[in-house]
CSV table of C-alpha atoms and ligand atoms in Angstrom, one decimal:
chain,number,residue,atom,x,y,z
A,10,MET,CA,21.6,13.5,45.4
A,11,ALA,CA,20.6,16.5,43.5
A,12,HIS,CA,18.3,19.7,44.1
A,13,HIS,CA,15.1,19.1,43.6
A,14,LEU,CA,13.6,21.0,40.7
A,15,PRO,CA,10.1,21.4,39.0
A,16,PHE,CA,9.5,20.2,35.7
A,17,ASP,CA,10.8,22.4,33.1
A,18,TYR,CA,11.3,20.9,29.5
A,19,ARG,CA,9.9,21.8,26.4
A,20,SER,CA,11.4,19.2,24.4
A,21,ALA,CA,12.4,15.4,24.9
A,22,ASP,CA,16.3,16.6,24.3
A,23,GLU,CA,16.0,19.1,27.4
A,24,LEU,CA,14.5,16.0,29.4
A,25,TYR,CA,17.2,13.4,28.2
A,26,GLN,CA,20.0,16.1,28.9
A,27,ALA,CA,18.7,17.1,32.1
A,28,GLY,CA,19.1,13.2,33.0
A,29,LEU,CA,22.6,13.2,31.5
A,30,ASN,CA,23.5,15.9,33.5
A,31,LEU,CA,22.3,14.1,36.9
A,32,GLY,CA,24.2,10.9,35.5
A,33,LEU,CA,20.8,9.3,34.3
A,34,GLU,CA,20.0,7.4,30.8
A,35,ILE,CA,16.4,8.2,30.8
A,36,PRO,CA,14.9,5.4,28.2
A,37,PHE,CA,13.1,7.4,25.4
A,38,ARG,CA,11.5,6.2,22.2
A,39,SER,CA,9.6,8.4,19.7
A,40,ASP,CA,7.6,5.2,18.5
A,41,ILE,CA,5.0,4.7,21.0
A,42,SER,CA,3.6,1.7,19.2
A,43,PRO,CA,4.6,-0.7,22.1
A,44,LEU,CA,2.2,0.8,24.7
A,45,LEU,CA,-0.7,0.0,22.2
A,46,ARG,CA,0.2,-3.8,21.6
A,47,SER,CA,-2.3,-6.2,23.5
A,48,THR,CA,-0.9,-8.8,25.5
A,49,THR,CA,-2.5,-11.4,27.9
A,50,VAL,CA,-2.7,-11.5,31.6
A,51,GLY,CA,-3.3,-15.0,33.3
A,52,GLY,CA,-4.7,-15.9,29.8
A,53,ARG,CA,-6.8,-13.2,29.2
A,54,LEU,CA,-6.5,-10.9,26.6
A,55,VAL,CA,-5.6,-7.2,27.3
A,56,PRO,CA,-6.0,-4.6,24.6
A,57,ASN,CA,-3.0,-2.2,25.3
A,58,ARG,CA,-0.6,-1.6,27.8
A,59,LEU,CA,-1.6,1.2,29.6
A,60,ALA,CA,-2.8,0.9,33.2
A,61,VAL,CA,-4.7,2.8,35.4
A,62,GLN,CA,-2.9,2.5,38.8
A,63,PRO,CA,-5.2,2.4,41.8
A,64,MET,CA,-6.1,5.7,43.4
A,65,GLU,CA,-8.6,6.2,45.9
A,66,GLY,CA,-11.5,8.7,45.7
A,67,ALA,CA,-12.8,8.4,49.3
A,68,ASP,CA,-16.5,9.3,47.4
A,69,ALA,CA,-17.8,5.9,48.6
A,70,PHE,CA,-21.0,5.6,50.6
A,71,THR,CA,-20.4,4.9,54.3
A,72,ASN,CA,-21.1,1.6,53.9
A,73,GLY,CA,-18.4,1.3,51.2
A,74,SER,CA,-20.9,1.2,48.2
A,75,PRO,CA,-19.5,3.2,45.4
A,76,SER,CA,-21.5,6.4,44.6
A,77,GLU,CA,-22.1,8.0,41.3
A,78,LEU,CA,-18.8,9.7,41.5
A,79,THR,CA,-17.0,6.5,41.7
A,80,ARG,CA,-18.6,5.2,38.8
A,81,ARG,CA,-18.0,8.3,37.0
A,82,ARG,CA,-14.2,8.0,37.3
A,83,TYR,CA,-14.2,4.4,36.3
A,84,ARG,CA,-16.3,5.3,33.3
A,85,ARG,CA,-13.6,8.1,32.7
A,86,TYR,CA,-11.0,5.6,32.4
A,87,ALA,CA,-12.7,3.1,30.3
A,88,GLU,CA,-13.7,5.6,27.7
A,89,GLY,CA,-10.6,6.9,27.8
A,90,GLY,CA,-9.1,3.5,26.4
A,91,SER,CA,-6.9,2.2,29.2
A,92,GLY,CA,-6.5,-1.6,28.9
A,93,LEU,CA,-6.2,-2.5,32.5
A,94,ILE,CA,-7.8,-0.8,35.0
A,95,TRP,CA,-6.9,-1.2,38.8
A,96,PHE,CA,-9.5,-0.4,40.9
A,97,GLU,CA,-8.5,1.8,44.3
A,98,ALA,CA,-7.8,0.4,47.8
A,99,THR,CA,-11.1,-1.6,49.0
A,100,ALA,CA,-11.3,-2.0,52.5
A,101,VAL,CA,-12.1,-6.0,53.7
A,102,VAL,CA,-12.7,-5.1,57.3
A,103,PRO,CA,-14.6,-1.7,58.8
A,104,PRO,CA,-11.8,-1.1,61.2
A,105,GLY,CA,-9.3,-1.2,58.2
A,106,ARG,CA,-10.8,1.3,56.2
A,107,SER,CA,-8.7,4.7,55.3
A,108,ASN,CA,-11.6,6.9,55.9
A,109,PRO,CA,-15.2,6.8,56.2
A,110,ARG,CA,-15.6,6.9,52.6
A,111,GLN,CA,-13.1,4.3,51.3
A,112,LEU,CA,-14.7,1.7,49.2
A,113,MET,CA,-15.4,-1.6,51.2
A,114,LEU,CA,-16.8,-4.7,49.8
A,115,THR,CA,-19.3,-6.8,51.9
A,116,SER,CA,-21.9,-9.3,51.0
A,117,ASP,CA,-24.7,-6.5,51.7
A,118,ASN,CA,-23.2,-4.4,48.8
A,119,LEU,CA,-22.2,-6.9,46.5
A,120,GLU,CA,-24.6,-5.6,43.9
A,121,ALA,CA,-23.3,-2.1,44.0
A,122,PHE,CA,-19.9,-3.5,43.0
A,123,GLN,CA,-21.3,-5.6,40.2
A,124,THR,CA,-23.0,-2.6,38.8
A,125,LEU,CA,-19.5,-0.8,38.7
A,126,VAL,CA,-17.8,-3.2,37.2
A,127,ASP,CA,-20.5,-3.7,34.6
A,128,SER,CA,-20.8,0.0,33.8
A,129,THR,CA,-17.1,0.3,33.4
A,130,ARG,CA,-16.9,-2.7,31.0
A,131,THR,CA,-19.8,-1.4,29.3
A,132,ALA,CA,-18.3,2.3,28.7
A,133,ALA,CA,-15.0,0.6,27.5
A,134,ARG,CA,-17.1,-1.5,24.9
A,135,ALA,CA,-19.6,1.5,23.9
A,136,ARG,CA,-16.3,3.4,23.0
A,137,PHE,CA,-14.1,0.6,21.4
A,138,GLY,CA,-16.3,-2.0,20.1
A,139,GLN,CA,-17.7,-5.3,21.7
A,140,SER,CA,-14.7,-7.2,21.3
A,141,HIS,CA,-13.0,-4.4,23.5
A,142,GLU,CA,-12.6,-6.1,27.1
A,143,ILE,CA,-10.8,-4.2,29.6
A,144,PHE,CA,-9.0,-6.4,32.6
A,145,CYS,CA,-10.2,-5.5,35.9
A,146,VAL,CA,-8.5,-5.7,39.3
A,147,LEU,CA,-9.6,-5.0,42.7
A,148,GLN,CA,-7.1,-3.9,45.4
A,149,LEU,CA,-8.0,-5.4,49.0
A,150,THR,CA,-6.5,-3.8,51.8
A,151,HIS,CA,-6.1,-3.2,55.6
A,152,SER,CA,-5.0,0.5,56.3
A,153,GLY,CA,-3.2,-0.8,59.4
A,154,ARG,CA,-1.7,2.4,61.3
A,155,TYR,CA,-3.3,4.7,59.0
A,156,SER,CA,-6.8,3.4,59.7
A,157,LYS,CA,-9.6,6.1,60.2
A,158,PRO,CA,-12.6,4.4,60.1
A,159,LYS,CA,-14.5,7.0,61.6
A,160,GLY,CA,-12.4,9.9,59.9
A,161,SER,CA,-10.0,10.4,63.0
A,162,PRO,CA,-6.8,7.9,63.6
A,163,GLN,CA,-7.5,4.5,65.1
A,164,PRO,CA,-4.3,2.7,64.2
A,165,GLN,CA,-3.8,-1.0,63.9
A,166,ALA,CA,-0.4,-2.0,63.4
A,167,ALA,CA,1.9,-5.2,63.3
A,168,ALA,CA,4.4,-3.9,65.6
A,169,TYR,CA,5.5,-0.8,67.3
A,170,ASN,CA,7.7,1.7,64.8
A,171,PRO,CA,9.5,4.5,66.5
A,172,TYR,CA,9.7,6.2,63.2
A,173,LEU,CA,6.1,6.0,62.7
A,174,ASP,CA,4.5,6.3,65.8
A,175,LYS,CA,4.2,9.5,67.6
A,176,LEU,CA,4.0,9.1,71.4
A,177,SER,CA,0.3,10.5,71.4
A,178,ASP,CA,-0.9,7.7,69.1
A,179,GLU,CA,-2.6,4.8,70.6
A,180,VAL,CA,-1.7,2.3,68.3
A,181,HIS,CA,-3.1,-1.3,68.6
A,182,ILE,CA,-1.1,-4.0,68.0
A,183,LEU,CA,-3.0,-7.0,66.1
A,184,SER,CA,-2.7,-10.1,67.9
A,185,ASP,CA,-1.9,-13.3,65.8
A,186,GLU,CA,-5.7,-14.3,66.2
A,187,GLU,CA,-7.2,-11.0,65.1
A,188,LEU,CA,-4.4,-11.5,62.0
A,189,GLY,CA,-6.4,-15.0,61.7
A,190,HIS,CA,-9.6,-13.7,61.4
A,191,LEU,CA,-8.4,-11.0,59.1
A,192,GLN,CA,-7.1,-13.7,56.7
A,193,ASN,CA,-10.4,-14.9,56.5
A,194,SER,CA,-11.8,-11.3,55.9
A,195,PHE,CA,-9.2,-11.2,52.9
A,196,LEU,CA,-10.5,-14.6,51.3
A,197,GLU,CA,-14.3,-13.7,51.6
A,198,ALA,CA,-13.6,-10.2,50.0
A,199,ALA,CA,-12.0,-12.3,47.5
A,200,ARG,CA,-14.7,-14.3,46.7
A,201,LEU,CA,-17.1,-11.5,46.6
A,202,ALA,CA,-14.4,-9.6,44.0
A,203,TYR,CA,-14.8,-12.6,42.1
A,204,HIS,CA,-19.0,-12.9,41.8
A,205,ALA,CA,-18.8,-8.7,41.1
A,206,GLY,CA,-17.1,-9.5,38.2
A,207,PHE,CA,-13.4,-8.6,38.8
A,208,ASP,CA,-11.0,-10.7,36.8
A,209,ALA,CA,-8.2,-10.7,39.6
A,210,VAL,CA,-7.7,-9.3,43.1
A,211,ASP,CA,-4.6,-7.3,44.5
A,212,ILE,CA,-3.8,-8.4,48.2
A,213,LYS,CA,-2.2,-4.8,48.6
A,214,SER,CA,1.4,-5.1,50.3
A,215,CYS,CA,2.4,-1.5,49.7
A,216,HIS,CA,2.8,2.1,51.0
A,217,GLY,CA,3.1,1.4,54.7
A,218,TYR,CA,-0.3,-0.3,55.0
A,219,LEU,CA,-1.2,-3.4,57.2
A,220,LEU,CA,0.5,-6.3,54.7
A,221,ASN,CA,3.2,-4.0,53.7
A,222,GLU,CA,4.2,-3.2,57.5
A,223,LEU,CA,3.9,-7.2,58.3
A,224,LEU,CA,6.7,-8.0,55.7
A,225,GLY,CA,9.2,-5.5,58.0
A,226,ALA,CA,7.7,-6.5,61.0
A,227,TYR,CA,11.3,-7.5,62.6
A,228,SER,CA,10.4,-6.2,66.0
A,229,ARG,CA,7.0,-8.0,66.3
A,230,GLU,CA,8.0,-10.5,69.2
A,231,HIS,CA,6.2,-14.0,70.1
A,232,SER,CA,4.4,-14.1,66.9
A,233,ARG,CA,3.7,-16.5,63.8
A,234,TYR,CA,4.2,-13.0,61.8
A,235,GLY,CA,7.2,-11.3,62.9
A,236,LYS,CA,10.9,-11.5,63.0
A,237,GLY,CA,12.5,-13.8,60.3
A,238,PHE,CA,11.8,-13.8,56.7
A,239,GLU,CA,9.3,-16.6,56.9
A,240,SER,CA,7.2,-15.3,59.7
A,241,ARG,CA,7.4,-11.6,58.5
A,242,THR,CA,5.9,-13.0,55.0
A,243,ARG,CA,3.5,-15.4,56.3
A,244,PHE,CA,0.3,-13.8,56.3
A,245,LEU,CA,0.6,-12.5,52.6
A,246,THR,CA,1.6,-16.2,51.6
A,247,GLU,CA,-1.2,-17.6,53.6
A,248,VAL,CA,-3.6,-15.3,52.5
A,249,PHE,CA,-2.7,-16.2,48.5
A,250,TYR,CA,-3.0,-19.8,49.4
A,251,LYS,CA,-6.5,-19.4,50.9
A,252,ILE,CA,-7.7,-17.2,47.9
A,253,GLN,CA,-6.0,-19.8,45.6
A,254,ASN,CA,-7.7,-22.9,46.8
A,255,GLY,CA,-11.0,-21.0,48.0
A,256,VAL,CA,-11.7,-18.8,44.6
A,257,PRO,CA,-9.7,-20.7,42.3
A,258,ASP,CA,-10.8,-19.1,39.0
A,259,LEU,CA,-9.9,-15.6,40.3
A,260,LEU,CA,-6.5,-14.2,39.1
A,261,LEU,CA,-4.0,-13.0,42.2
A,262,SER,CA,-1.7,-10.0,42.3
A,263,THR,CA,-0.1,-8.0,44.6
A,264,ARG,CA,1.1,-4.5,44.6
A,265,LEU,CA,4.4,-4.8,46.2
A,266,SER,CA,6.3,-1.9,47.9
A,267,VAL,CA,9.9,-3.2,47.3
A,268,PHE,CA,11.6,-0.5,49.2
A,269,ASP,CA,10.4,2.0,52.1
A,270,GLY,CA,13.5,3.9,53.3
A,271,ILE,CA,12.9,3.3,56.8
A,272,PRO,CA,16.0,2.0,58.6
A,273,PHE,CA,16.1,-1.5,60.0
A,274,PRO,CA,14.8,-3.1,61.8
A,275,TYR,CA,11.4,-1.3,60.7
A,276,GLY,CA,11.1,-1.5,57.3
A,277,PHE,CA,11.3,-3.6,54.2
A,278,GLY,CA,13.5,-4.3,51.0
A,279,PHE,CA,16.8,-2.5,52.1
A,280,ALA,CA,20.3,-3.4,52.6
A,281,LYS,CA,21.0,-4.6,56.0
A,282,ASP,CA,24.6,-2.7,56.6
A,283,SER,CA,23.2,0.4,54.4
A,284,PRO,CA,19.4,0.8,55.1
A,285,LEU,CA,19.0,3.5,52.3
A,286,ASP,CA,20.0,1.1,49.9
A,287,ILE,CA,17.7,-1.1,47.9
A,288,ASP,CA,18.4,-5.1,48.2
A,289,LEU,CA,16.0,-6.9,46.4
A,290,THR,CA,17.0,-10.5,47.7
A,291,GLU,CA,13.9,-11.0,49.9
A,292,THR,CA,11.4,-9.3,47.6
A,293,THR,CA,12.9,-11.8,45.0
A,294,THR,CA,12.4,-14.7,47.3
A,295,LEU,CA,8.8,-13.2,48.2
A,296,ILE,CA,8.0,-13.2,44.8
A,297,ARG,CA,9.2,-16.7,43.8
A,298,ARG,CA,6.9,-18.1,46.8
A,299,LEU,CA,3.9,-16.0,45.5
A,300,LEU,CA,4.2,-17.3,42.2
A,301,LEU,CA,4.0,-20.9,43.5
A,302,LEU,CA,0.9,-19.5,45.1
A,303,GLY,CA,-1.1,-18.5,42.4
A,304,CYS,CA,0.0,-15.1,41.6
A,305,VAL,CA,0.3,-14.4,38.0
A,306,PHE,CA,1.2,-10.8,37.5
A,307,LEU,CA,2.9,-8.0,40.0
A,308,ASN,CA,2.6,-4.3,40.5
A,309,ILE,CA,5.8,-2.6,41.6
A,310,SER,CA,5.6,0.4,43.9
A,311,MET,CA,8.0,2.0,46.8
A,312,GLY,CA,7.9,4.1,49.8
A,313,ASN,CA,5.6,4.9,52.3
A,314,PRO,CA,3.8,8.0,51.4
A,315,TYR,CA,3.3,9.4,54.8
A,316,VAL,CA,6.8,9.8,55.5
A,317,LYS,CA,8.7,9.6,52.1
A,318,PRO,CA,6.2,10.3,49.3
A,319,HIS,CA,9.1,11.0,46.8
A,320,LEU,CA,10.0,7.3,46.7
A,321,GLY,CA,6.4,6.4,45.2
A,322,ARG,CA,5.0,9.5,43.7
A,323,PRO,CA,7.8,12.1,42.7
A,324,PHE,CA,6.2,15.4,42.2
A,325,ASN,CA,6.8,19.0,41.6
A,326,LYS,CA,5.4,20.6,44.6
A,327,PRO,CA,5.1,18.4,48.0
A,328,LEU,CA,2.0,18.2,50.2
A,329,LYS,CA,1.0,21.7,51.9
A,330,GLY,CA,3.3,22.0,54.9
A,331,SER,CA,5.8,19.3,54.0
A,332,GLU,CA,9.3,19.8,53.0
A,333,LEU,CA,10.8,19.3,49.5
A,334,PRO,CA,12.9,15.8,49.2
A,335,ASP,CA,16.6,16.1,49.0
A,336,GLU,CA,16.7,14.8,45.4
A,337,HIS,CA,15.9,15.6,42.0
A,338,PRO,CA,12.3,13.9,41.1
A,339,LEU,CA,13.9,12.4,37.9
A,340,GLU,CA,16.1,10.7,40.3
A,341,GLY,CA,12.9,9.5,42.2
A,342,VAL,CA,11.4,8.1,38.5
A,343,MET,CA,14.8,6.4,37.7
A,344,ARG,CA,14.9,4.6,41.2
A,345,LEU,CA,11.4,3.2,40.1
A,346,LEU,CA,12.0,2.3,36.7
A,347,LYS,CA,15.3,0.6,37.4
A,348,VAL,CA,14.0,-1.5,40.0
A,349,THR,CA,10.6,-2.7,38.2
A,350,GLY,CA,13.1,-3.3,35.3
A,351,ALA,CA,15.5,-5.6,37.2
A,352,LEU,CA,12.6,-7.6,38.7
A,353,GLN,CA,10.6,-7.8,35.3
A,354,LYS,CA,14.3,-9.4,33.8
A,355,SER,CA,14.2,-11.8,36.9
A,356,PHE,CA,10.6,-12.6,36.2
A,357,PRO,CA,10.6,-12.3,32.1
A,358,GLU,CA,7.1,-14.5,32.0
A,359,VAL,CA,5.2,-12.5,34.9
A,360,PRO,CA,3.5,-9.3,33.7
A,361,VAL,CA,5.1,-6.5,36.0
A,362,ILE,CA,3.3,-3.1,36.4
A,363,GLY,CA,5.5,-0.1,36.3
A,364,SER,CA,4.7,2.7,38.5
A,365,GLY,CA,5.4,6.6,38.8
A,366,TYR,CA,5.5,8.0,35.6
A,367,SER,CA,3.1,11.4,36.0
A,368,TRP,CA,6.1,13.4,36.9
A,369,LEU,CA,7.1,13.1,33.2
A,370,ARG,CA,4.0,14.5,31.8
A,371,GLN,CA,3.7,14.4,28.0
A,372,PHE,CA,6.8,12.7,27.7
A,373,SER,CA,5.5,9.8,29.9
A,374,PRO,CA,4.4,7.8,27.0
A,375,HIS,CA,8.0,7.9,25.0
A,376,VAL,CA,9.7,6.8,28.3
A,377,GLY,CA,7.1,4.0,29.0
A,378,ALA,CA,7.6,2.7,25.1
A,379,ALA,CA,11.2,2.4,25.5
A,380,VAL,CA,10.9,0.5,28.8
A,381,LEU,CA,8.1,-1.6,27.2
A,382,ALA,CA,10.7,-2.0,24.2
A,383,ARG,CA,13.5,-3.1,26.7
A,384,ARG,CA,11.1,-5.8,28.5
A,385,GLU,CA,11.7,-3.7,31.7
A,386,ALA,CA,7.9,-3.7,32.3
A,387,SER,CA,5.1,-5.3,30.6
A,388,PHE,CA,2.5,-2.3,31.3
A,389,ILE,CA,2.9,1.3,31.9
A,390,GLY,CA,0.7,2.4,35.4
A,391,LEU,CA,-0.5,5.9,35.4
A,392,GLY,CA,-2.0,7.3,38.8
A,393,ARG,CA,-2.3,10.9,39.0
A,394,SER,CA,-2.3,11.3,35.4
A,395,SER,CA,-5.2,9.2,35.4
A,396,PHE,CA,-6.9,11.5,37.4
A,397,ALA,CA,-5.9,14.6,35.3
A,398,TYR,CA,-6.3,12.8,31.9
A,399,PRO,CA,-8.4,9.7,31.9
A,400,SER,CA,-8.2,10.0,28.0
A,401,ALA,CA,-4.5,10.0,27.9
A,402,PRO,CA,-4.7,6.6,26.0
A,403,LEU,CA,-7.1,7.4,23.6
A,404,ASP,CA,-4.9,10.7,22.7
A,405,LEU,CA,-2.0,8.0,22.0
A,406,MET,CA,-4.6,5.8,19.9
A,407,GLU,CA,-5.7,8.8,18.0
A,408,LYS,CA,-3.2,11.5,17.6
A,409,GLY,CA,0.2,9.7,18.6
A,410,GLY,CA,1.0,11.8,21.8
A,411,LEU,CA,-0.2,13.8,24.4
A,412,ASP,CA,-1.7,17.3,25.0
A,413,LYS,CA,0.7,19.1,27.1
A,414,ASN,CA,-2.4,21.5,28.5
A,415,LYS,CA,-4.1,18.2,29.8
A,416,VAL,CA,-1.2,16.5,31.8
A,417,CYS,CA,-0.9,16.2,35.7
A,418,LEU,CA,1.1,18.7,37.0
A,419,THR,CA,2.0,16.7,40.1
A,420,CYS,CA,1.0,19.8,42.5
A,421,SER,CA,-0.1,17.1,45.0
A,422,LYS,CA,-3.5,18.9,45.6
A,423,CYS,CA,-4.9,15.2,45.1
A,424,SER,CA,-3.2,13.9,47.9
A,425,GLU,CA,-4.2,16.8,50.0
A,426,LEU,CA,-7.9,16.0,49.5
A,427,MET,CA,-7.2,12.6,50.0
A,428,ARG,CA,-5.2,13.1,53.1
A,429,ALA,CA,-8.2,15.1,54.6
A,430,GLY,CA,-10.6,12.6,53.5
A,431,HIS,CA,-12.3,14.8,51.2
A,432,THR,CA,-13.7,13.5,47.6
A,433,THR,CA,-10.6,13.1,45.6
A,434,GLY,CA,-9.6,14.0,42.1
A,435,CYS,CA,-7.5,16.6,40.1
A,436,VAL,CA,-8.4,19.7,41.2
A,437,VAL,CA,-6.5,21.3,38.2
A,438,ARG,CA,-8.2,19.4,35.5
A,439,ASP,CA,-11.1,18.1,36.4
A,440,SER,CA,-12.1,21.4,38.1
A,441,GLU,CA,-15.8,21.5,37.9
A,442,ILE,CA,-15.8,19.0,40.9
A,443,TYR,CA,-12.8,18.7,42.5
A,444,ALA,CA,-11.7,22.7,42.5
A,445,ALA,CA,-14.6,23.2,44.6
A,446,GLU,CA,-13.8,20.4,46.7
A,447,TYR,CA,-10.3,21.8,47.4
A,448,GLN,CA,-11.8,25.1,48.1
A,449,LYS,CA,-13.6,23.8,51.1
A,450,LEU,CA,-10.6,22.0,52.1
A,451,SER,CA,-8.5,25.5,52.0
A,452,GLY,CA,-11.2,27.0,53.8
A,453,LYS,CA,-10.8,24.9,56.9
A,454,GLY,CA,-7.4,26.0,56.7
A,455,THR,CA,-6.1,22.4,56.6
B,523,FMN,C1,-4.6,10.6,45.8
B,523,FMN,C2,-4.1,9.3,45.9
B,523,FMN,C3,-4.5,8.1,45.8
B,523,FMN,C4,-3.8,7.0,45.8
B,523,FMN,N1,-4.7,6.0,46.1
B,523,FMN,C5,-3.9,4.6,45.9
B,523,FMN,C6,-4.4,3.3,46.0
B,523,FMN,O1,-5.8,3.3,46.6
B,523,FMN,N2,-3.7,2.2,46.0
B,523,FMN,C7,-2.5,2.3,45.9
B,523,FMN,O2,-1.9,1.0,45.8
B,523,FMN,N3,-1.7,3.5,45.3
B,523,FMN,C8,-2.5,4.5,45.6
B,523,FMN,N4,-1.9,5.7,45.3
B,523,FMN,C9,-0.8,5.8,44.7
B,523,FMN,C10,-0.7,5.6,42.7
B,523,FMN,O3,-1.1,4.5,42.7
B,523,FMN,C11,0.7,5.7,42.2
B,523,FMN,O4,1.3,4.6,42.7
B,523,FMN,C12,1.2,6.9,42.5
B,523,FMN,O5,0.6,8.1,42.5
B,523,FMN,C13,2.4,7.0,41.7
B,523,FMN,O6,2.5,6.9,40.0
B,523,FMN,P1,1.7,8.1,39.2
B,523,FMN,O7,3.3,8.8,39.4
B,523,FMN,O8,1.5,7.5,38.2
B,523,FMN,O9,1.0,9.2,40.1
B,523,FMN,C14,-2.7,7.0,45.5
B,523,FMN,C15,-1.8,8.3,45.1
B,523,FMN,C16,-2.8,9.3,45.1
B,523,FMN,C17,-2.0,10.7,44.8
């Protein structure tokens, strides 16, 4: 592992050389045309390979409905040209909300979600023509041990975890009966998502939230949902089964953290004799099973942002008060690319969305184009970059490259806003709204 260093490359050559110095071969392609080619997901045409990753904006009303600020974010993504928009984490039950302003889909606010999907699709058609149909995915979630439905922690977990539970936390371990009810809430939310006009739902299984935690619930005793592989994956596979049968026309996916760096027996995706090394054996078996249950595409991520944020979102600056990781951000980027590439190669027929490109700034399209050309992903997902530079795809279409003055600086200010439950967006590039929000946060001394 090398020292953490901020992004400091004026040319592709400098970036490539920095990779070589770290023993990494960074894929690079000056021709970005692979990004702009259409493809299909579950039989539906998607206009290009640029995907907006799910990014919580914490700007919903307390009943879970999207606000004008929520609709603005999605309009900007649509007008910016991304072919696939992965709508942010949306709670399926009130106790599973990450904050009181997280989106939540219920029968009472279905119409507000219909308006959100309609206004997003309409914005894309208005900009790119009537035949430009974007692909819309809704991420369904329960925030598990990170639930804060009223603004303060009310953890609901799959099992105790000494790496994550502070002694003072009152962690409620969900019973099998509660988990059974929760499966029905996922099914109901999926049905509503279909009626709202989404093409697909993602049963969120990443970043330490409940379904991801269940995958690593080795220490959950006397339960249908803990210990062995069959039981740890049962909740997710049963939810897939229910939705596949209950809402057959809705496409299914999962965003999966394939590794979280938390040692055995508490995490997922590691080699048991060397818990800091990735082992894709269980992940591959799980994916094979999900494909039989109607999963038609995948989004690959990594890490629990509350303990190891550098695994999933390599950054220049950590959250205020956090330490820099013991690795160069390029090592983090390449770990994500490598694992995603390995899974795409194992499942060549399944569209796989890759994560963690924002740190690469103006070079991200060139790395992404090379990854697509090597068939090591089918879509290039952009998270923080989509907050900062939602029109990046449009600039690629019209100018063939990105403006380095518009790119995401991976400064972690959006994460700070989200963690504090504030309306979240790019403090630097969308400052009219979010700099003022950040000011309020700084004023509180958080
Ligand atoms: C403020 C913020 C909100 C996020 N919200 C979500 C979310 O709702 N669902 C999810 O799966 N990932 C979420 N993520 C993770 C991103 O989707 C993405 O995986 C991560 O930022 C790395 O990609 P990037 O390098 O393009 O930013 C969030 C990240 C940030 C910084």
